[in-house]
């Protein structure tokens, strides 16, 4: 840490200690309902220090042919009694539209490297049934390219299609691009698309070249994968859509994969490359819903490692790409708990998500916001009936998890300019078997769009509220609204019977000026909507 930062931190601490508790938040909680702790807790919002535009694509989703994601989650079929739009679950579409203009990645995941796109076009009754890769489920191919693109149009999101490097060919990939993007009448593949019901080109811009090529995508060495990458991306049809090409990046923060790929990439002429896709699953502490206090903090600590991954990978990439033309893409992230909480045993890798997962999501989105200059896209795994899921669906039942509400709460950041947020708060100490560990108490991000400033904050303390001094540098608040997502129970979740257990609550406050104090509930996610005077 440099000296300037240290001085700023000391100043922040002094201010926080002397600031008076002029207002409190709006929700009361039985947990820690006592006097909030104000010692040393402050955030400074540096309105003049931009950290880059926060692209809506950072709030992306991922939908793979796996378990109950596509079949049941998205696709119920046109003859289903479940309300649908030409076979696509209506409730899901209505909710995804609330997320803004995000990106959805499809068809995998590991599934992508065994998927042949021609299986999923043409009359649905005639499509082949294939080995489904996951648990030998049969893949009926009822949901293919046209259905996915229709889903994206209905939801008003951008498609991101992952190509098959593992068992496919460069030619097959290039034909897929042509099929999707060539104008009608221009090629035989374009005519086939028209005959299959879509006259206008799909205009798919985001293309992934393989998935986890170090693992289920073929167990390549970085060098061998780079050779494949070159073949796949050479002479790709363009048709007026400048493709954004994404290479399969590291498993977590594996720096060797990144260094070796980039070394090979620069060996001779560089293949076109826009995004470098890392996957980071922060894992579990043993169970989705049953956990101790120690495991509450441990899970947050694991989610917080995204910060290190981004800075380390960015630095490794800069060795070869010093001007940073290639950006990071985090196209799989989230908690991954062991089996046991599925709502339907057919839904492989499905898990129930509670308040703790919501804090992990908020923490991760704040991390992306802070690094908006480095990341072009991120996709949580996965949209529905899966790991860090936003929705659970089973037949005609449907519910939004607390994760969904985090994504919706953070929407005002979309398209806004990230501004630097300095946090000063003492760490929380928590007991572990062999001593005490510490973790951040407050983390967050801030952005600005004209006179509107959005500050989002995660308060990790499981039982005590906090009084947080907010210092606006370069502006003064005319009014402040606070939205809070929390619950008295740390593992609270939304169920089919109780869908509104964990939902955000908003209220206006009497806060204002360039310094004010707000209350953070224990275990909470907070959004401050600040209108500048
Ligand atoms: O999201 C589930 C799986 O996790 C994906 O298919 C794969 O890419 C990752 O290992």
XYZ file of C-alpha atoms and ligand atoms in Angstrom:
543
model
C 0.000 0.000 0.000
C 1.404 3.415 -0.843
C 1.743 6.287 1.636
C -1.079 8.336 0.144
C -3.523 5.522 0.700
C -2.328 5.048 4.250
C -2.797 8.744 5.035
C -6.224 8.727 3.478
C -7.173 5.728 5.574
C -6.009 7.409 8.794
C -7.950 10.549 7.896
C -11.006 8.459 7.155
C -10.756 6.753 10.487
C -10.551 10.057 12.332
C -13.537 11.414 10.496
C -15.528 8.284 11.150
C -14.743 8.450 14.848
C -15.827 12.047 15.203
C -18.850 11.986 12.892
C -22.060 12.234 14.799
C -24.768 9.657 14.403
C -27.163 12.021 12.715
C -29.466 9.448 11.199
C -30.099 5.773 11.215
C -31.287 3.348 8.597
C -34.783 2.268 8.148
C -35.055 -1.355 9.169
C -34.969 -2.771 12.631
C -33.648 -6.203 13.399
C -33.918 -8.369 16.470
C -30.361 -9.454 15.790
C -28.074 -6.728 17.005
C -30.873 -4.251 17.548
C -28.606 -2.347 19.940
C -26.517 0.753 19.319
C -24.635 0.436 16.034
C -20.878 0.490 16.250
C -19.544 3.627 14.545
C -15.879 3.304 15.454
C -13.697 3.770 12.426
C -16.312 2.853 9.850
C -16.411 5.110 6.848
C -16.597 5.034 3.093
C -15.286 7.806 0.938
C -16.865 8.208 -2.488
C -14.394 9.935 -4.804
C -16.788 11.315 -7.376
C -14.007 12.716 -9.552
C -12.032 9.453 -9.823
C -13.540 7.277 -12.525
C -12.767 3.572 -12.631
C -14.414 2.903 -16.002
C -17.918 2.379 -17.321
C -19.781 -0.500 -15.692
C -21.058 -2.552 -18.608
C -24.396 -4.332 -18.131
C -22.564 -7.437 -19.422
C -20.854 -7.707 -16.018
C -24.247 -8.816 -14.744
C -24.502 -11.726 -17.209
C -26.006 -15.169 -16.826
C -25.143 -18.667 -17.926
C -27.560 -21.363 -19.149
C -26.199 -24.816 -19.922
C -27.808 -28.055 -21.056
C -27.361 -29.569 -17.638
C -29.836 -30.984 -15.130
C -32.914 -28.756 -14.961
C -31.475 -25.566 -16.463
C -32.820 -25.820 -20.009
C -35.486 -28.507 -19.720
C -37.884 -27.377 -17.036
C -36.041 -24.176 -16.170
C -36.240 -22.396 -19.530
C -37.988 -24.761 -21.925
C -41.311 -26.293 -20.937
C -42.520 -26.850 -24.515
C -45.386 -25.147 -26.373
C -47.947 -27.744 -25.244
C -47.128 -27.414 -21.554
C -49.697 -26.334 -18.981
C -46.973 -24.146 -17.497
C -47.578 -20.602 -18.828
C -45.158 -20.226 -21.727
C -44.261 -18.133 -24.730
C -43.937 -20.637 -27.566
C -42.406 -23.194 -25.175
C -40.333 -20.781 -23.057
C -41.341 -20.392 -19.419
C -43.177 -17.077 -19.150
C -42.344 -16.359 -15.486
C -38.643 -16.708 -16.241
C -38.811 -14.288 -19.168
C -40.685 -11.751 -17.031
C -38.013 -11.945 -14.348
C -34.966 -11.934 -16.633
C -36.276 -8.747 -18.239
C -35.983 -7.142 -14.814
C -32.213 -7.744 -14.893
C -31.588 -5.212 -17.663
C -29.689 -5.691 -20.909
C -27.383 -8.418 -19.674
C -25.740 -11.291 -21.594
C -26.708 -14.969 -21.442
C -24.093 -17.615 -22.240
C -25.202 -20.899 -23.891
C -25.069 -23.959 -24.497
C -22.282 -24.720 -21.982
C -20.090 -25.161 -20.004
C -18.733 -28.634 -20.516
C -21.766 -29.408 -22.661
C -20.560 -26.953 -25.323
C -17.551 -29.102 -26.204
C -19.799 -32.024 -27.166
C -22.555 -30.033 -28.857
C -23.134 -30.080 -32.604
C -25.342 -27.154 -33.450
C -27.019 -28.825 -36.412
C -28.693 -31.236 -33.967
C -30.723 -28.331 -32.633
C -32.208 -26.815 -35.807
C -35.110 -27.808 -38.066
C -38.422 -29.425 -37.175
C -38.333 -30.238 -33.471
C -40.057 -33.598 -33.958
C -37.233 -34.723 -36.211
C -34.283 -33.605 -34.150
C -31.922 -36.358 -32.985
C -31.764 -37.506 -29.375
C -28.183 -37.713 -28.144
C -26.103 -38.815 -25.233
C -26.540 -35.824 -22.925
C -23.040 -35.862 -21.424
C -24.170 -35.119 -17.893
C -25.204 -38.287 -16.063
C -26.164 -39.915 -19.403
C -29.407 -37.960 -19.578
C -30.763 -38.001 -23.110
C -30.449 -34.629 -24.827
C -33.668 -34.173 -26.827
C -32.409 -31.107 -28.735
C -35.789 -29.407 -28.421
C -33.988 -26.238 -27.389
C -31.470 -25.206 -30.028
C -30.135 -22.109 -31.745
C -33.514 -20.638 -32.759
C -35.072 -21.290 -29.350
C -32.097 -19.760 -27.545
C -32.091 -16.668 -29.706
C -35.852 -16.303 -29.247
C -35.349 -16.567 -25.495
C -32.763 -13.782 -25.696
C -35.067 -11.585 -27.753
C -37.965 -12.131 -25.355
C -35.772 -11.269 -22.383
C -34.055 -8.397 -24.219
C -30.611 -9.752 -23.421
C -27.559 -10.335 -25.604
C -26.579 -13.871 -26.644
C -23.144 -15.346 -25.999
C -22.605 -18.650 -27.807
C -19.852 -21.103 -26.860
C -18.387 -23.192 -29.680
C -17.316 -26.819 -29.616
C -13.539 -27.160 -29.723
C -13.434 -30.488 -27.872
C -15.246 -32.673 -30.420
C -16.077 -30.148 -33.132
C -14.130 -28.524 -35.928
C -13.168 -25.016 -36.936
C -15.343 -25.430 -40.001
C -18.396 -26.409 -37.934
C -17.881 -23.307 -35.788
C -17.523 -21.036 -38.781
C -20.675 -22.467 -40.324
C -22.528 -21.734 -37.100
C -21.433 -18.118 -37.234
C -22.519 -17.930 -40.878
C -25.862 -19.597 -40.103
C -26.539 -17.061 -37.369
C -25.284 -13.878 -38.956
C -25.370 -14.058 -42.774
C -28.073 -11.868 -44.380
C -30.986 -13.732 -46.015
C -30.291 -14.866 -49.569
C -26.526 -14.464 -49.219
C -25.533 -18.089 -48.575
C -27.134 -21.515 -48.439
C -26.769 -21.537 -44.653
C -28.542 -18.170 -44.404
C -31.378 -19.582 -46.513
C -31.580 -22.592 -44.237
C -31.985 -20.283 -41.234
C -34.775 -18.448 -43.072
C -36.468 -21.774 -43.880
C -36.224 -22.635 -40.190
C -38.209 -19.577 -39.238
C -35.820 -16.656 -38.793
C -35.448 -14.409 -41.789
C -33.390 -11.742 -40.067
C -29.828 -12.574 -38.988
C -29.397 -13.153 -35.289
C -26.400 -10.803 -35.121
C -24.585 -12.858 -32.478
C -21.540 -10.887 -31.362
C -20.084 -12.844 -28.441
C -18.458 -16.172 -29.378
C -16.582 -18.406 -26.990
C -13.977 -20.759 -28.430
C -14.255 -23.847 -26.241
C -14.845 -24.088 -22.514
C -12.426 -25.084 -19.764
C -10.039 -26.350 -22.400
C -7.661 -27.311 -19.594
C -10.348 -29.741 -18.316
C -13.638 -31.036 -19.730
C -13.024 -29.085 -22.945
C -10.250 -31.441 -24.067
C -7.495 -31.436 -21.415
C -5.268 -29.416 -23.702
C -1.961 -27.918 -22.756
C -2.128 -24.101 -23.037
C 0.049 -24.301 -26.146
C -2.095 -26.953 -27.845
C -5.245 -25.034 -27.014
C -3.708 -21.891 -28.481
C -3.061 -23.773 -31.728
C -6.734 -24.784 -31.840
C -7.774 -21.252 -30.992
C -5.829 -19.925 -33.977
C -7.529 -22.375 -36.334
C -11.006 -21.630 -35.020
C -10.732 -17.875 -35.244
C -9.035 -17.482 -38.616
C -11.223 -16.115 -41.409
C -14.314 -16.075 -39.306
C -17.356 -14.741 -41.238
C -18.132 -11.199 -40.185
C -21.322 -10.054 -41.962
C -21.326 -6.649 -40.357
C -21.064 -8.006 -36.817
C -17.623 -7.479 -35.410
C -17.226 -10.715 -33.447
C -16.081 -10.506 -29.854
C -13.933 -13.630 -29.444
C -13.402 -15.234 -26.079
C -10.681 -17.770 -25.336
C -10.878 -20.351 -22.580
C -8.885 -18.917 -19.699
C -7.697 -20.349 -16.405
C -9.185 -22.603 -13.799
C -9.493 -20.141 -10.930
C -6.351 -18.092 -10.563
C -4.075 -20.519 -12.447
C -1.354 -18.187 -13.683
C 0.576 -20.856 -15.557
C -2.301 -21.427 -18.003
C -2.474 -17.698 -18.674
C 1.261 -17.149 -19.049
C 1.787 -20.119 -21.351
C -1.238 -19.369 -23.554
C -0.217 -15.743 -23.987
C 3.391 -16.678 -24.723
C 2.225 -19.003 -27.471
C -0.293 -16.459 -28.716
C 2.435 -13.889 -29.326
C 4.842 -16.436 -30.899
C 3.925 -15.354 -34.394
C 0.952 -13.432 -35.786
C -1.557 -12.928 -32.986
C -4.971 -14.483 -33.510
C -7.934 -12.139 -32.941
C -8.751 -12.224 -29.255
C -11.004 -9.949 -27.203
C -11.791 -11.715 -23.956
C -9.875 -14.067 -21.675
C -12.363 -16.193 -19.746
C -11.505 -17.238 -16.207
C -13.781 -19.486 -14.139
C -13.874 -19.062 -10.397
C -16.197 -21.070 -8.189
C -15.761 -20.045 -4.590
C -17.000 -23.493 -3.567
C -18.664 -24.345 -0.315
C -18.106 -24.756 3.388
C -19.936 -28.082 3.397
C -23.647 -27.460 2.916
C -25.856 -24.969 1.091
C -28.115 -24.216 4.046
C -26.517 -25.669 7.160
C -23.504 -23.768 8.392
C -21.885 -22.415 11.515
C -20.914 -18.811 12.189
C -17.361 -19.674 11.226
C -18.636 -21.055 7.919
C -20.658 -17.889 7.313
C -17.463 -15.847 7.322
C -15.399 -18.519 5.602
C -17.772 -18.511 2.614
C -17.568 -14.725 2.307
C -13.802 -14.897 2.500
C -13.714 -17.406 -0.380
C -16.012 -15.244 -2.504
C -13.767 -12.281 -1.811
C -10.827 -14.031 -3.514
C -12.206 -12.824 -6.839
C -10.385 -9.557 -6.158
C -6.985 -11.271 -6.140
C -7.797 -13.327 -9.205
C -8.636 -10.231 -11.229
C -5.519 -8.310 -10.260
C -3.183 -11.312 -10.677
C -4.579 -12.368 -14.037
C -4.567 -8.791 -15.303
C -0.918 -8.477 -14.433
C -0.035 -11.806 -16.065
C -1.840 -10.773 -19.254
C -0.001 -7.465 -19.330
C 3.359 -9.216 -19.833
C 2.378 -9.911 -23.432
C -0.513 -7.501 -23.886
C 0.821 -4.382 -22.225
C -1.796 -2.100 -23.760
C -4.530 -4.439 -22.478
C -6.419 -4.931 -25.693
C -7.609 -8.238 -24.274
C -10.012 -7.883 -21.367
C -11.035 -10.315 -18.685
C -14.275 -12.258 -18.915
C -15.389 -14.217 -15.850
C -17.894 -16.448 -17.571
C -18.521 -18.859 -14.691
C -18.588 -17.889 -11.029
C -20.522 -18.607 -7.870
C -20.851 -20.875 -4.837
C -20.846 -24.603 -5.489
C -22.371 -26.598 -2.638
C -22.579 -30.401 -2.457
C -25.745 -32.232 -3.566
C -28.613 -32.507 -1.099
C -30.818 -29.442 -1.507
C -32.190 -30.060 -5.025
C -35.901 -29.357 -5.380
C -36.113 -32.097 -8.012
C -33.662 -35.034 -8.066
C -33.451 -34.769 -11.865
C -31.946 -31.294 -11.550
C -28.253 -32.141 -11.407
C -26.085 -29.546 -9.616
C -29.149 -27.709 -8.378
C -28.821 -26.058 -5.000
C -30.947 -23.858 -2.816
C -29.549 -20.411 -2.248
C -29.891 -18.422 0.943
C -28.894 -15.038 2.353
C -25.244 -16.140 2.540
C -25.146 -16.820 -1.229
C -26.740 -13.422 -1.805
C -23.918 -11.722 0.112
C -21.385 -13.699 -1.972
C -23.134 -12.492 -5.133
C -23.174 -8.865 -3.979
C -19.545 -9.021 -2.945
C -18.600 -10.407 -6.358
C -20.627 -7.826 -8.287
C -19.019 -5.054 -6.246
C -15.627 -6.516 -7.120
C -16.499 -6.483 -10.826
C -17.703 -2.883 -10.556
C -14.437 -1.813 -8.957
C -12.519 -3.400 -11.853
C -14.836 -2.228 -14.608
C -11.826 -1.121 -16.654
C -10.472 -4.698 -16.755
C -13.584 -6.854 -17.159
C -15.845 -6.883 -20.190
C -18.300 -9.549 -19.096
C -19.170 -11.955 -16.301
C -21.728 -14.762 -16.113
C -22.962 -16.268 -12.905
C -23.361 -20.060 -12.922
C -26.210 -20.578 -13.523
C -29.483 -18.822 -14.368
C -32.064 -21.342 -13.175
C -32.150 -24.693 -11.327
C -28.417 -24.906 -10.851
C -25.455 -23.782 -8.769
C -25.545 -20.117 -7.728
C -28.992 -19.899 -9.190
C -31.250 -16.859 -9.559
C -34.394 -18.958 -9.956
C -35.822 -22.323 -9.015
C -38.512 -23.861 -11.194
C -40.251 -27.203 -11.102
C -43.299 -27.803 -13.272
C -45.627 -24.890 -12.658
C -43.747 -23.724 -9.551
C -41.309 -20.861 -9.809
C -39.446 -18.714 -7.301
C -36.731 -16.050 -7.415
C -33.852 -16.699 -5.000
C -32.170 -13.928 -2.954
C -29.468 -13.882 -5.674
C -32.001 -12.527 -8.160
C -32.815 -9.627 -5.864
C -29.124 -8.745 -5.582
C -28.801 -8.566 -9.356
C -31.939 -6.450 -9.560
C -30.797 -4.185 -6.715
C -27.467 -3.542 -8.442
C -29.079 -2.548 -11.722
C -28.569 1.227 -11.290
C -24.837 0.549 -11.758
C -25.455 -0.593 -15.355
C -23.897 1.823 -17.793
C -22.855 4.223 -15.023
C -19.289 5.416 -14.505
C -17.574 3.519 -11.742
C -16.048 5.881 -9.169
C -13.476 5.001 -6.569
C -14.737 3.950 -3.170
C -12.351 3.854 -0.215
C -13.523 1.795 2.728
C -12.181 2.140 6.219
C -13.563 -0.286 8.783
C -12.009 -2.619 11.315
C -12.051 -6.266 10.302
C -14.407 -8.748 11.925
C -12.658 -11.425 13.953
C -14.170 -14.889 14.075
C -13.202 -18.015 15.914
C -11.850 -21.041 14.052
C -10.551 -24.347 15.414
C -6.980 -23.123 15.814
C -7.460 -19.469 16.692
C -9.018 -16.307 15.326
C -9.306 -15.241 11.704
C -10.349 -11.870 10.397
C -12.379 -10.754 7.435
C -13.467 -7.400 5.982
C -16.476 -5.866 7.665
C -17.643 -3.572 4.888
C -16.967 -3.848 1.148
C -18.630 -2.196 -1.802
C -18.546 -0.156 -4.974
C -19.868 3.138 -6.291
C -20.918 4.596 -9.607
C -22.262 7.821 -11.000
C -24.697 8.657 -13.806
C -25.213 12.423 -14.004
C -26.576 13.566 -10.642
C -27.332 10.034 -9.481
C -24.762 8.230 -7.393
C -25.204 4.575 -6.454
C -23.268 3.055 -3.580
C -23.646 -0.652 -2.870
C -22.274 -2.163 0.309
C -21.967 -5.594 1.850
C -21.917 -5.673 5.627
C -20.471 -9.010 6.705
C -20.992 -8.887 10.479
C -23.409 -11.675 11.327
C -24.932 -10.158 14.441
C -24.063 -6.486 14.993
C -25.289 -3.451 13.067
C -22.867 -0.713 12.066
C -23.008 3.038 11.749
C -21.181 3.982 8.597
C -20.040 7.482 7.740
C -20.388 8.260 4.049
C -18.153 11.031 2.750
C -18.913 12.386 -0.682
C -15.844 13.965 -2.254
C -16.800 16.430 -4.970
C -20.519 16.544 -4.285
C -23.264 16.838 -1.742
C -26.417 14.749 -1.388
C -29.797 16.406 -1.824
C -31.490 13.200 -0.747
C -30.638 9.575 -0.042
C -32.713 6.458 -0.383
C -31.640 3.199 1.209
C -32.500 -0.311 0.030
C -31.617 -3.273 2.230
C -31.593 -7.000 1.626
C -31.213 -8.994 4.818
C -32.992 -11.377 7.147
C -32.933 -12.316 10.807
C -31.807 -15.818 9.878
C -28.504 -16.236 8.100
C -29.660 -19.171 6.004
C -33.032 -17.669 5.076
C -34.203 -18.508 1.584
C -37.189 -18.037 -0.700
C -39.292 -21.133 -1.303
C -42.280 -21.943 -3.490
C -44.477 -21.523 -0.403
C -42.725 -18.426 0.934
C -41.370 -16.601 -2.104
C -40.943 -13.226 -0.379
C -38.908 -14.243 2.632
C -35.698 -12.527 1.476
C -36.566 -9.497 -0.614
C -35.176 -5.948 -0.595
C -36.921 -3.168 1.301
C -36.490 0.466 0.263
C -37.201 3.666 2.071
C -36.342 7.307 1.888
C -34.162 8.814 4.611
C -33.566 12.266 6.007
C -29.864 11.992 5.141
C -28.079 14.597 3.069
C -25.025 16.799 2.677
C -21.498 15.750 1.895
C -21.110 13.702 5.101
C -23.811 11.552 6.607
C -24.121 8.399 8.637
C -26.245 5.451 7.655
C -27.014 2.281 9.517
C -26.068 -1.090 8.131
C -28.034 -4.059 9.389
C -26.073 -7.173 10.321
C -25.532 -9.571 7.410
C -26.895 -7.145 4.874
C -26.612 -5.889 1.333
C -27.294 -2.171 0.993
C -27.855 0.229 -1.819
C -27.742 3.971 -1.316
C -29.358 6.001 -4.085
C -27.865 9.437 -3.717
C -29.240 12.403 -5.654
C -26.598 15.092 -5.826
C -27.629 18.645 -5.006
O -21.407 -24.890 -14.267
C -21.209 -26.269 -14.245
C -19.921 -26.698 -14.896
O -18.847 -26.170 -14.166
C -19.670 -26.212 -16.290
O -20.228 -27.026 -17.256
C -18.174 -26.252 -16.395
O -17.677 -25.318 -17.324
C -17.709 -25.997 -14.987
O -16.728 -26.859 -14.608
